Tab-separated table of C-alpha atoms in Angstrom:
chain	number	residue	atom	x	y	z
A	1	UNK	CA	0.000	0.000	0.000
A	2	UNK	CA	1.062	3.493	-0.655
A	3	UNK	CA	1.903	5.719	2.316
A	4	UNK	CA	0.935	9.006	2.421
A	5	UNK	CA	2.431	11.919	4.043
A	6	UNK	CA	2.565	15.813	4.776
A	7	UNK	CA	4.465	19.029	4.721
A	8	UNK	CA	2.581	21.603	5.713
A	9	UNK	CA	4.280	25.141	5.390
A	10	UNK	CA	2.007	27.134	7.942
A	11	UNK	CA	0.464	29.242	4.988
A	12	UNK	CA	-0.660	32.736	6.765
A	13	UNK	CA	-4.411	33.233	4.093
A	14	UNK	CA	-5.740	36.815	3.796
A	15	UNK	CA	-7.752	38.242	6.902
A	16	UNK	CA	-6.112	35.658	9.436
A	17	UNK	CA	-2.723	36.225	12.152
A	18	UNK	CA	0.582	34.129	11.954
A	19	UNK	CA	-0.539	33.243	15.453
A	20	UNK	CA	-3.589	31.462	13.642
A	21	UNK	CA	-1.642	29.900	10.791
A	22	UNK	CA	0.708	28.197	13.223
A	23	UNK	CA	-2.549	26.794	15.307
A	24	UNK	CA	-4.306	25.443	12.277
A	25	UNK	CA	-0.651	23.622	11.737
A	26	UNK	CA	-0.958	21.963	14.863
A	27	UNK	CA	-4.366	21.089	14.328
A	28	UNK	CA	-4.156	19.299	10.814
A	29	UNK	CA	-0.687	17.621	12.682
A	30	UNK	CA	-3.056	15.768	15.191
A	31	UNK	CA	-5.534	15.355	11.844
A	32	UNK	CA	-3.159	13.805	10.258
A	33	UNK	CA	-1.972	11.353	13.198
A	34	UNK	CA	-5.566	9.993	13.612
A	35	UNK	CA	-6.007	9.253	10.393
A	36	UNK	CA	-3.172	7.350	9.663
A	37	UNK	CA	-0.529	9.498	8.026
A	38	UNK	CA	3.258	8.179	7.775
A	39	UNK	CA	4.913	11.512	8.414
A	40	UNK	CA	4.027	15.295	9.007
A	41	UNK	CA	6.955	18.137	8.409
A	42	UNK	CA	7.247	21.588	8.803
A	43	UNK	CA	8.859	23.884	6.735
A	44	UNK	CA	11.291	27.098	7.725
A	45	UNK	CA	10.581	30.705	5.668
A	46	UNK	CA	12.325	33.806	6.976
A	47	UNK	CA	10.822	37.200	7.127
A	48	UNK	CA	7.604	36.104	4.819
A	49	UNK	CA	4.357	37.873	5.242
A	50	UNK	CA	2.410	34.595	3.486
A	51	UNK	CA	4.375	31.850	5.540
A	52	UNK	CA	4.541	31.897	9.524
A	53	UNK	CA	6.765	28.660	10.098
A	54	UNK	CA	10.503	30.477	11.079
A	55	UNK	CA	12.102	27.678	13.759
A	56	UNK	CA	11.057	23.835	12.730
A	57	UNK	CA	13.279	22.561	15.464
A	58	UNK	CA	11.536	24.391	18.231
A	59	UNK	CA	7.950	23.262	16.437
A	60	UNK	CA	8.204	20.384	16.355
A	61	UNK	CA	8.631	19.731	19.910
A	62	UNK	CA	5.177	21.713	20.238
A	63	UNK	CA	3.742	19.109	17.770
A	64	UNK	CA	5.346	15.915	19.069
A	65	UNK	CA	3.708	16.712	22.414
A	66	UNK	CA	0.530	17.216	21.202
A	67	UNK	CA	0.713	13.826	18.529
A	68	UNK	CA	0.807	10.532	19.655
A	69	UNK	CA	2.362	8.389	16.371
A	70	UNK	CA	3.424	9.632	13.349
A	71	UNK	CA	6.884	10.296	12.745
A	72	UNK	CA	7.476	14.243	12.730
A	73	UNK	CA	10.315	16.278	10.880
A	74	UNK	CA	11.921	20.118	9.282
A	75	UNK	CA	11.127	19.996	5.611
A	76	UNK	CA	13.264	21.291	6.251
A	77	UNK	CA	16.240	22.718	8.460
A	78	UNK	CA	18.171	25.059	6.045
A	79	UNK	CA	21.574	23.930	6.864
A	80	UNK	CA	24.073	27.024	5.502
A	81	UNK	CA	23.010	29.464	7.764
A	82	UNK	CA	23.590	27.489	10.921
A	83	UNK	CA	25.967	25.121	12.673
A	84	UNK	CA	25.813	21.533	11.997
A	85	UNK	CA	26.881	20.908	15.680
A	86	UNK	CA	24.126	22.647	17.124
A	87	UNK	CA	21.699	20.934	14.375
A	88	UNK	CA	22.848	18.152	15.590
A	89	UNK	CA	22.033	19.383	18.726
A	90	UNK	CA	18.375	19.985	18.241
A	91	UNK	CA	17.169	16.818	16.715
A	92	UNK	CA	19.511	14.576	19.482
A	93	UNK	CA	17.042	16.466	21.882
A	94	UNK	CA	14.154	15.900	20.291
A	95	UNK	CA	14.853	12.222	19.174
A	96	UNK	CA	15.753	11.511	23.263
A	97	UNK	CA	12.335	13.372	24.595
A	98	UNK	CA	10.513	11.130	21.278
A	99	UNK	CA	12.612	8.063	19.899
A	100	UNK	CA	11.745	6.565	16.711
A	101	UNK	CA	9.604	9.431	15.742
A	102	UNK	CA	11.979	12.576	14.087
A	103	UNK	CA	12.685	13.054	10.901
A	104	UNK	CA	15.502	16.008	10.219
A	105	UNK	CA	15.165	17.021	6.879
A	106	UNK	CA	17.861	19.325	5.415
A	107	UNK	CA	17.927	21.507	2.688
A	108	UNK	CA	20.443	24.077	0.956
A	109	UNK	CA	17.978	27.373	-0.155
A	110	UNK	CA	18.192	30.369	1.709
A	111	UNK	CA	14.569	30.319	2.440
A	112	UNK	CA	13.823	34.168	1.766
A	113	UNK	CA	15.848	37.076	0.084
A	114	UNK	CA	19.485	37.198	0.530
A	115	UNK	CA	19.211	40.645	2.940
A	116	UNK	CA	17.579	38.069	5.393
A	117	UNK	CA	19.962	35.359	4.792
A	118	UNK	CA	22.764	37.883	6.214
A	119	UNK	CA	20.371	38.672	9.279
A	120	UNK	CA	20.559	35.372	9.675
A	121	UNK	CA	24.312	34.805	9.006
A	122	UNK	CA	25.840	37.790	10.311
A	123	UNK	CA	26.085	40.824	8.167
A	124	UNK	CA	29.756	40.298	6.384
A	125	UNK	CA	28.415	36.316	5.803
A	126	UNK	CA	29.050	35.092	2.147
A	127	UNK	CA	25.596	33.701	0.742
A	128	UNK	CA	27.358	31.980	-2.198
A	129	UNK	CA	30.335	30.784	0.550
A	130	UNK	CA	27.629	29.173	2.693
A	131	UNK	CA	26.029	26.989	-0.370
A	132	UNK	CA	29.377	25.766	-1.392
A	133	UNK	CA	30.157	24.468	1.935
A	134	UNK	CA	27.206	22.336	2.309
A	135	UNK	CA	28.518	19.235	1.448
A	136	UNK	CA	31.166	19.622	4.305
A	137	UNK	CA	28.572	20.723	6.679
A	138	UNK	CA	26.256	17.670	5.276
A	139	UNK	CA	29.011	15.693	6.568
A	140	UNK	CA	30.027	17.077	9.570
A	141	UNK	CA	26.031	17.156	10.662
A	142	UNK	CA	26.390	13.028	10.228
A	143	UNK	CA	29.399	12.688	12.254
A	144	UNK	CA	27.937	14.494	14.988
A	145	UNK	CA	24.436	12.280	14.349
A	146	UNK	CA	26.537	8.836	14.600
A	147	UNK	CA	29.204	9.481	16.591
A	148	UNK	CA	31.964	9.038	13.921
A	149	UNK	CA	34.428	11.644	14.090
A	150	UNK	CA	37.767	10.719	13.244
A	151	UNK	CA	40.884	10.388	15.747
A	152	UNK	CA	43.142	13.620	14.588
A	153	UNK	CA	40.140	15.530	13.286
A	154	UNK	CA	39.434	19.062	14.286
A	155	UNK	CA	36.209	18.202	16.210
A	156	UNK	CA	38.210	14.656	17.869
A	157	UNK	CA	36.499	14.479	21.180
A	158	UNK	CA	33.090	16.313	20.395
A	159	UNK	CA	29.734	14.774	21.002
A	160	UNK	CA	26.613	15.912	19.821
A	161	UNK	CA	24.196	15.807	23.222
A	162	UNK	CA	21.981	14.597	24.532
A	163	UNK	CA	23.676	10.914	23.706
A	164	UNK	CA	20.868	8.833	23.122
A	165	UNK	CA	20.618	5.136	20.949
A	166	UNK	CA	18.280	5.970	18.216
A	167	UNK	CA	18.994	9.095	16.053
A	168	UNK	CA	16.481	11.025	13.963
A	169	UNK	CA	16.136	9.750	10.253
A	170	UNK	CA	17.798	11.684	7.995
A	171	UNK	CA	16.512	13.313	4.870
A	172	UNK	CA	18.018	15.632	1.782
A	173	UNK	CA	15.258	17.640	0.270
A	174	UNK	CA	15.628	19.584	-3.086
A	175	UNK	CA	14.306	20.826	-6.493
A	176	UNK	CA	17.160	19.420	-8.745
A	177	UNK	CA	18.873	16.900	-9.495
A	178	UNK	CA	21.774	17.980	-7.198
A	179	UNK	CA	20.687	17.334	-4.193
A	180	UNK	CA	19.986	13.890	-5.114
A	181	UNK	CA	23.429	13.872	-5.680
A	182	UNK	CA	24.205	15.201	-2.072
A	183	UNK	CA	21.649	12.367	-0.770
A	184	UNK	CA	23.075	9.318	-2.503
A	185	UNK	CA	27.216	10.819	-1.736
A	186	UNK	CA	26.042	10.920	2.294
A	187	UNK	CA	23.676	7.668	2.674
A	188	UNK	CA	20.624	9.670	3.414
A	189	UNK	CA	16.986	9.286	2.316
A	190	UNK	CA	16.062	12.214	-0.236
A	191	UNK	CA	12.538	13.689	-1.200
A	192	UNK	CA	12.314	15.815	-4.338
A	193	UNK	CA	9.939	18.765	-3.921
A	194	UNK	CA	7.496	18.211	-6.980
A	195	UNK	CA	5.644	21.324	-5.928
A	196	UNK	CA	8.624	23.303	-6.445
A	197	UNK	CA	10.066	21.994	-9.846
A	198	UNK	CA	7.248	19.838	-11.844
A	199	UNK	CA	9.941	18.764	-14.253
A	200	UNK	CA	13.079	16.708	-13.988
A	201	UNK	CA	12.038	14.942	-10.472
A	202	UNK	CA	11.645	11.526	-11.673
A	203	UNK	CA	15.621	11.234	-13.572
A	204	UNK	CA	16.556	12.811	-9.810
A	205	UNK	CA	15.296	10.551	-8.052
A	206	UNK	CA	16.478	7.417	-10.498
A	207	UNK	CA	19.916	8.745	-10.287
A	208	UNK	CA	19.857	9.369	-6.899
A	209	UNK	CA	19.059	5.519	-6.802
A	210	UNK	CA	21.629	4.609	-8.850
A	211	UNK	CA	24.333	6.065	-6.921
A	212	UNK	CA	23.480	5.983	-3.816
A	213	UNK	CA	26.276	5.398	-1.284
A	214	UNK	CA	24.811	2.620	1.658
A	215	UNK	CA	25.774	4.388	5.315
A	216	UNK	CA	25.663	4.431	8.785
A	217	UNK	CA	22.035	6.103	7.708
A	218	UNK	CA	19.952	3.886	5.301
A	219	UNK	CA	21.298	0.336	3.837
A	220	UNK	CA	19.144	1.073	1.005
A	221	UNK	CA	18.141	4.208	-0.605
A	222	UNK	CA	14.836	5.676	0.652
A	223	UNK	CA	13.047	7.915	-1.491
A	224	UNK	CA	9.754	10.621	-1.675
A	225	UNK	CA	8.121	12.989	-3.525
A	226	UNK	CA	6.075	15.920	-2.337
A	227	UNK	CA	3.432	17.574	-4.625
A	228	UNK	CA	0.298	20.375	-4.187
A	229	UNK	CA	-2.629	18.528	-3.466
A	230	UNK	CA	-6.408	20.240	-3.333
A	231	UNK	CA	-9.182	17.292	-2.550
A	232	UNK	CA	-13.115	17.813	-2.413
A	233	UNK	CA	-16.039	15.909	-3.258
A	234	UNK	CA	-16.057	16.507	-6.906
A	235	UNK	CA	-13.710	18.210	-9.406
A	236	UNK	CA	-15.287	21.164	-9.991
A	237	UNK	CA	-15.532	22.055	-6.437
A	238	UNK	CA	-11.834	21.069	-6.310
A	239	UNK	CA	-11.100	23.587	-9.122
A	240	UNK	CA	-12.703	26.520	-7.788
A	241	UNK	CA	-10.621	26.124	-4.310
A	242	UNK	CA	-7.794	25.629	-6.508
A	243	UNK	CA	-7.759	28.930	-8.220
A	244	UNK	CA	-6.413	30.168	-4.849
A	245	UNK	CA	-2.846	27.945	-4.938
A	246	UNK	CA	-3.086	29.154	-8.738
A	247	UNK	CA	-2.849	32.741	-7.284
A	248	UNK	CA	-0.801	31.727	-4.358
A	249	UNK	CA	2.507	30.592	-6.363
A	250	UNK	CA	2.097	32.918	-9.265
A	251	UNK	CA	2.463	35.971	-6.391
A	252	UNK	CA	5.472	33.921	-5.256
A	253	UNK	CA	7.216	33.792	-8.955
A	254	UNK	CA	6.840	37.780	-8.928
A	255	UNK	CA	8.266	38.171	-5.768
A	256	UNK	CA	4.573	38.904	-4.450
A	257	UNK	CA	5.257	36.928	-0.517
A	258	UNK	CA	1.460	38.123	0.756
A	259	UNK	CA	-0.723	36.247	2.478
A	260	UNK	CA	-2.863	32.975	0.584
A	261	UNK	CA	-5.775	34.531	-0.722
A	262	UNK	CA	-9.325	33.551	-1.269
A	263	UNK	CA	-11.380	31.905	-4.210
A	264	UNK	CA	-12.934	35.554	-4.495
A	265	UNK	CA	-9.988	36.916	-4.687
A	266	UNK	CA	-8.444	35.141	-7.004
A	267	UNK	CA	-11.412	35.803	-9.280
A	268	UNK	CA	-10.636	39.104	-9.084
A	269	UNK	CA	-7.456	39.238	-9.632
A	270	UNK	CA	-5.872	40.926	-13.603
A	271	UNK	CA	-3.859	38.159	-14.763
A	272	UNK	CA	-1.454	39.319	-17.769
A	273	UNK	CA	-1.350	36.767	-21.092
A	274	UNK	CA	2.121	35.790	-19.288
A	275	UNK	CA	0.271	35.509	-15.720
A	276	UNK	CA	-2.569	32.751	-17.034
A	277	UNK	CA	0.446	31.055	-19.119
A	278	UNK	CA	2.232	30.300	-16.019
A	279	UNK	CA	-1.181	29.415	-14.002
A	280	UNK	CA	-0.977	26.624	-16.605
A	281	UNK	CA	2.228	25.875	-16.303
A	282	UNK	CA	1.868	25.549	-12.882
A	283	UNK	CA	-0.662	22.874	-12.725
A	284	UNK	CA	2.249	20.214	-12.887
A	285	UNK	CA	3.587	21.022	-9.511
A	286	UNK	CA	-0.511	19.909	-8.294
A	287	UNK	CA	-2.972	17.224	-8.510
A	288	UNK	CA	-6.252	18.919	-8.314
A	289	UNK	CA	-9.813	17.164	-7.980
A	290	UNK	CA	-12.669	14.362	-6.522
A	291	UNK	CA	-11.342	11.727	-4.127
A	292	UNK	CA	-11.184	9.374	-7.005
A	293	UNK	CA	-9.439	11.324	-9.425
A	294	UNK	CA	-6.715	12.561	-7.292
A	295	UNK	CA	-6.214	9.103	-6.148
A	296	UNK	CA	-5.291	7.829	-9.345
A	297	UNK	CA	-3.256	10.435	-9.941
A	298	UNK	CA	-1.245	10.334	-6.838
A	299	UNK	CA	-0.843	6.393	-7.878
A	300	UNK	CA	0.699	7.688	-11.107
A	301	UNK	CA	3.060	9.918	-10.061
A	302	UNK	CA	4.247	7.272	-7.336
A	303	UNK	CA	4.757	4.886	-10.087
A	304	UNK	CA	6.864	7.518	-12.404
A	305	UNK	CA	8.746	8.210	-9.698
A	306	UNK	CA	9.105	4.476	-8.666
A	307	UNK	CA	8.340	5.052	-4.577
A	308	UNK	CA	5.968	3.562	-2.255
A	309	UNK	CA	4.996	6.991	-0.295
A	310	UNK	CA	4.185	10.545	-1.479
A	311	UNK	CA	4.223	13.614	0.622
A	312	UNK	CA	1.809	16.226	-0.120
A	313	UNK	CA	0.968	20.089	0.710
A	314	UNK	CA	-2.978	20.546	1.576
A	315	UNK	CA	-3.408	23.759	-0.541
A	316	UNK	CA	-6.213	25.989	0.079
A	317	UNK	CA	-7.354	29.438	1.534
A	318	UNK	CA	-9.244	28.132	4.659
A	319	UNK	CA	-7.688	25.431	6.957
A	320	UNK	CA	-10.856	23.532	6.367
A	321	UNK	CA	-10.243	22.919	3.215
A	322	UNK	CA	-6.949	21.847	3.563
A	323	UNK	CA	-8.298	19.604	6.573
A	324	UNK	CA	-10.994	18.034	4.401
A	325	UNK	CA	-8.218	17.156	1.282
A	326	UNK	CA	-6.151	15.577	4.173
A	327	UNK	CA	-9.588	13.704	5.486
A	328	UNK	CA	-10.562	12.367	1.835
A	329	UNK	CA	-7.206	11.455	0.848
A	330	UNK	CA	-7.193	9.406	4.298
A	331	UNK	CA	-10.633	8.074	2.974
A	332	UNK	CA	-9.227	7.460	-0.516
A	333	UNK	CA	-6.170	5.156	0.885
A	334	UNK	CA	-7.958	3.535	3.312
A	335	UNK	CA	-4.762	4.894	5.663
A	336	UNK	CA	-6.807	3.612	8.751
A	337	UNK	CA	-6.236	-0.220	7.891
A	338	UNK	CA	-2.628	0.581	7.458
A	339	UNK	CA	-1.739	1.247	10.992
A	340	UNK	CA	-2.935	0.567	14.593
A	341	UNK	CA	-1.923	3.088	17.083
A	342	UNK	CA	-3.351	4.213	20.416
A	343	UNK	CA	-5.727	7.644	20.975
C-alpha cells in the first residue's frame, strides 16, 4: 500500500494572524496522526508575510507533544546558515524526549531574500560561501548524528548531546537533481519537492538511486516525492478552491510573498497573457480534484517516480479545506487499515 504523508508550510491566508496559521498547523498535525498518516513536516521561511513557520526545530517539539504516532520532521532545516553541531544538537534532543519518531530534513535554499539570509548569518556572511560548503557541513552534521568523528580531526572528542541510541532519520530535500546527488554521496533518504520543480524529479530521483552510497544512515536508498494537493467531493468544487494555490505561487514567482488569498480573490485578480500562461504551467507542480481522481493520480506519479509513499501540501485558503483534502485522501487510501496506534 502506498503511504501518504505531509508538509505543511504554515500558509498565513488573507484576513487571518501568523498566530492562527501556526494553530491550524498543529491542528491538521493531530488530523493527520488519527487518520493514519506516515509523516508530518514543517517547513522554515524567513521574514515572509504569506508563511509563519521560522524555527522547525523548536515546532516540532510543540507538535510531538501534542501527537501521539506519526513520525514528525523540518522539511526542512536550512543547513548554511547554521551550525551543523548545534543541528545536531536539536534533533539529538528531540529524538531523546521522542525516539523513533523525528525526521531532520535538510535543505540548501536560503529560504527568503538574501538581505535576510545575512540577518541570519551575520552581516559580512558570504551567501554563495555558505552553499558551497554544504557538502562539508552535510558531513560534519552526520558525524555528529553517529558518533563518527575521526581520531586527529578538528572536532576529535566532540559529542553531539543529549547521547541517546536511536537518532532522527535523515533526509536531503531539493528541487534538482543535485541534491539527489548530495543524498546518494552521504547515505541519506532524499525527497524531491514536486511542488517546487514539476519537471526533472523523476531522472533525480532514479539517479539518486543509482548512486546511492549505503551508510551508517539507510542500507538502502529511501526515497519521496512531495506535490500540491487540493481534494473535495467533486472536481469542480476542487477547481474553484484551486484557483487560490493558482494565485498563491504565481504571487510567489513575482516576488509577491502576501498572504494565501481567497477563491474571491483570485477571481478578481488581472492576470497578464504571461500571468494565465504560467497558471498553466503551474498545474504540474498539483494534482487537483474528486477523491477518485486525485487518487489515481497520486498512484501515477508514485509509479513515475518508482516510490511507495508521497508527501503532499494541503493547498487551500481556509484550513478547512486543507483539513478536508487531508480527510478524503485518508478516505481514498484507506490509511486507517494501514496502521494501529493508540488515541
Amino acid at each position: 500500500m502506498l503511504k501518504l504523508s505531509i508538509l505543511d508550510q504554515s500558509p498565513v491566508s488573507s484576513g487571518f494572524t501568523h498566530s492562527e496559521a501556526l494553530q491550524q498547523t498543529i491542528a491538521l498535525a493531530q488530523l493527520a496522526d488519527r487518520l493514519g498518516y506516515t509523516r508530518f513536516w514543517v517547513s522554515e521561511h524567513h521574514n515572509s508575510a504569506g508563511l509563519a513557520g521560522s524555527s522547525p526545530e523548536v515546532f516540532l517539539s510543540t507538535l510531538a507533544a501534542r501527537t501521539n504516532r506519526i513520525r514528525l520532521g523540518s522539511g526542512g532545516v536550512l543547513l548554511p546558515h547554521y551550525s551543523a553541531y548545534k543541528v545536531a544538537e536539536n534533533f539529538r534532543m528531540l529524538e531523546a524526549l521522542y525516539p523513533g519518531r523525528i525526521d531532520l530534513g535538510i535543505g540548501r535554499a536560503p529560504g527568503g531574500t538574501p538581505h535576510t539570509a545575512k540577518a541570519l548569518r551575520g552581516v559580512g556572511a558570504d551567501l554563495f560561501e555558505g552553499l558551497e560548503r554544504f557538502p562539508a557541513q552535510v558531513t560534519d552534521l552526520l558525524r555528529f548524528l553517529t558518533d563518527s568523528v575521526e581520531p586527529g580531526h578538528v572536532f576529535e572528542g566532540i559529542r553531539a548531546t543529549p547521547l541517546v541510541a536511536s537518532m532522527p532519520q535523515v533526509w536531503l530535500l531539493g528541487s534538482t537533481g543535485q541534491s539527489g546527488v548530495y543524498a546518494s554521496q552521504a547515505g541519506a533518504a532524499f525527497c524531491f519537492a514536486h511542488f517546487i520543480n514539476g519537471a526533472g524529479g523523476q531522472h533525480a530521483v532514479r539517479s539518486y538511486r543509482s548512486s546511492f552510497q549505503p551508510s551508517a544512515l539507510n542500507v538502502v536508498p529511501q526515497a519521496t516525492v512531495c506535490i500540491y494537493v487540493l481534494c473535495a467531493e467533486t472536481t469542480a468544487e476542487a477547481e474553484e478552491l484551486a484557483t487560490s494555490i493558482d494565485l498563491r505561487i504565481l504571487q510567489m514567482e513575482k516576488g509577491e510573498f502576501t498572504g494565501v488569498k481567497s477563491p474571491k480573490e483570485a477571481a478578481e485578480y488581472t492576470y497578464s497573457d504571461w500571468d494565465q500562461t504560467r497558471v498553466r504551467d503551474n498545474r504540474s507542480r498539483m494534482i487537483v480534484g474528486s477523491p477518485s481522481l486525485v487518487r489515481e493520480q497520486i498512484l501515477l506519479l508514485a509509479e513515475s517516480y518508482g516510490v511507495d509513499e508521497v508527501m503532499i501540501v494541503a493547498g487551500g485558503y481556509l484550513a478547512e479545506t486543507r483539513m478536508r483534502t487531508v480527510e478524503l485522501l485518508a478516505e481514498a487510501f484507506e490509511l486507517s487499515h494501514q496502521h494501529s496506534y493508540v488515541i
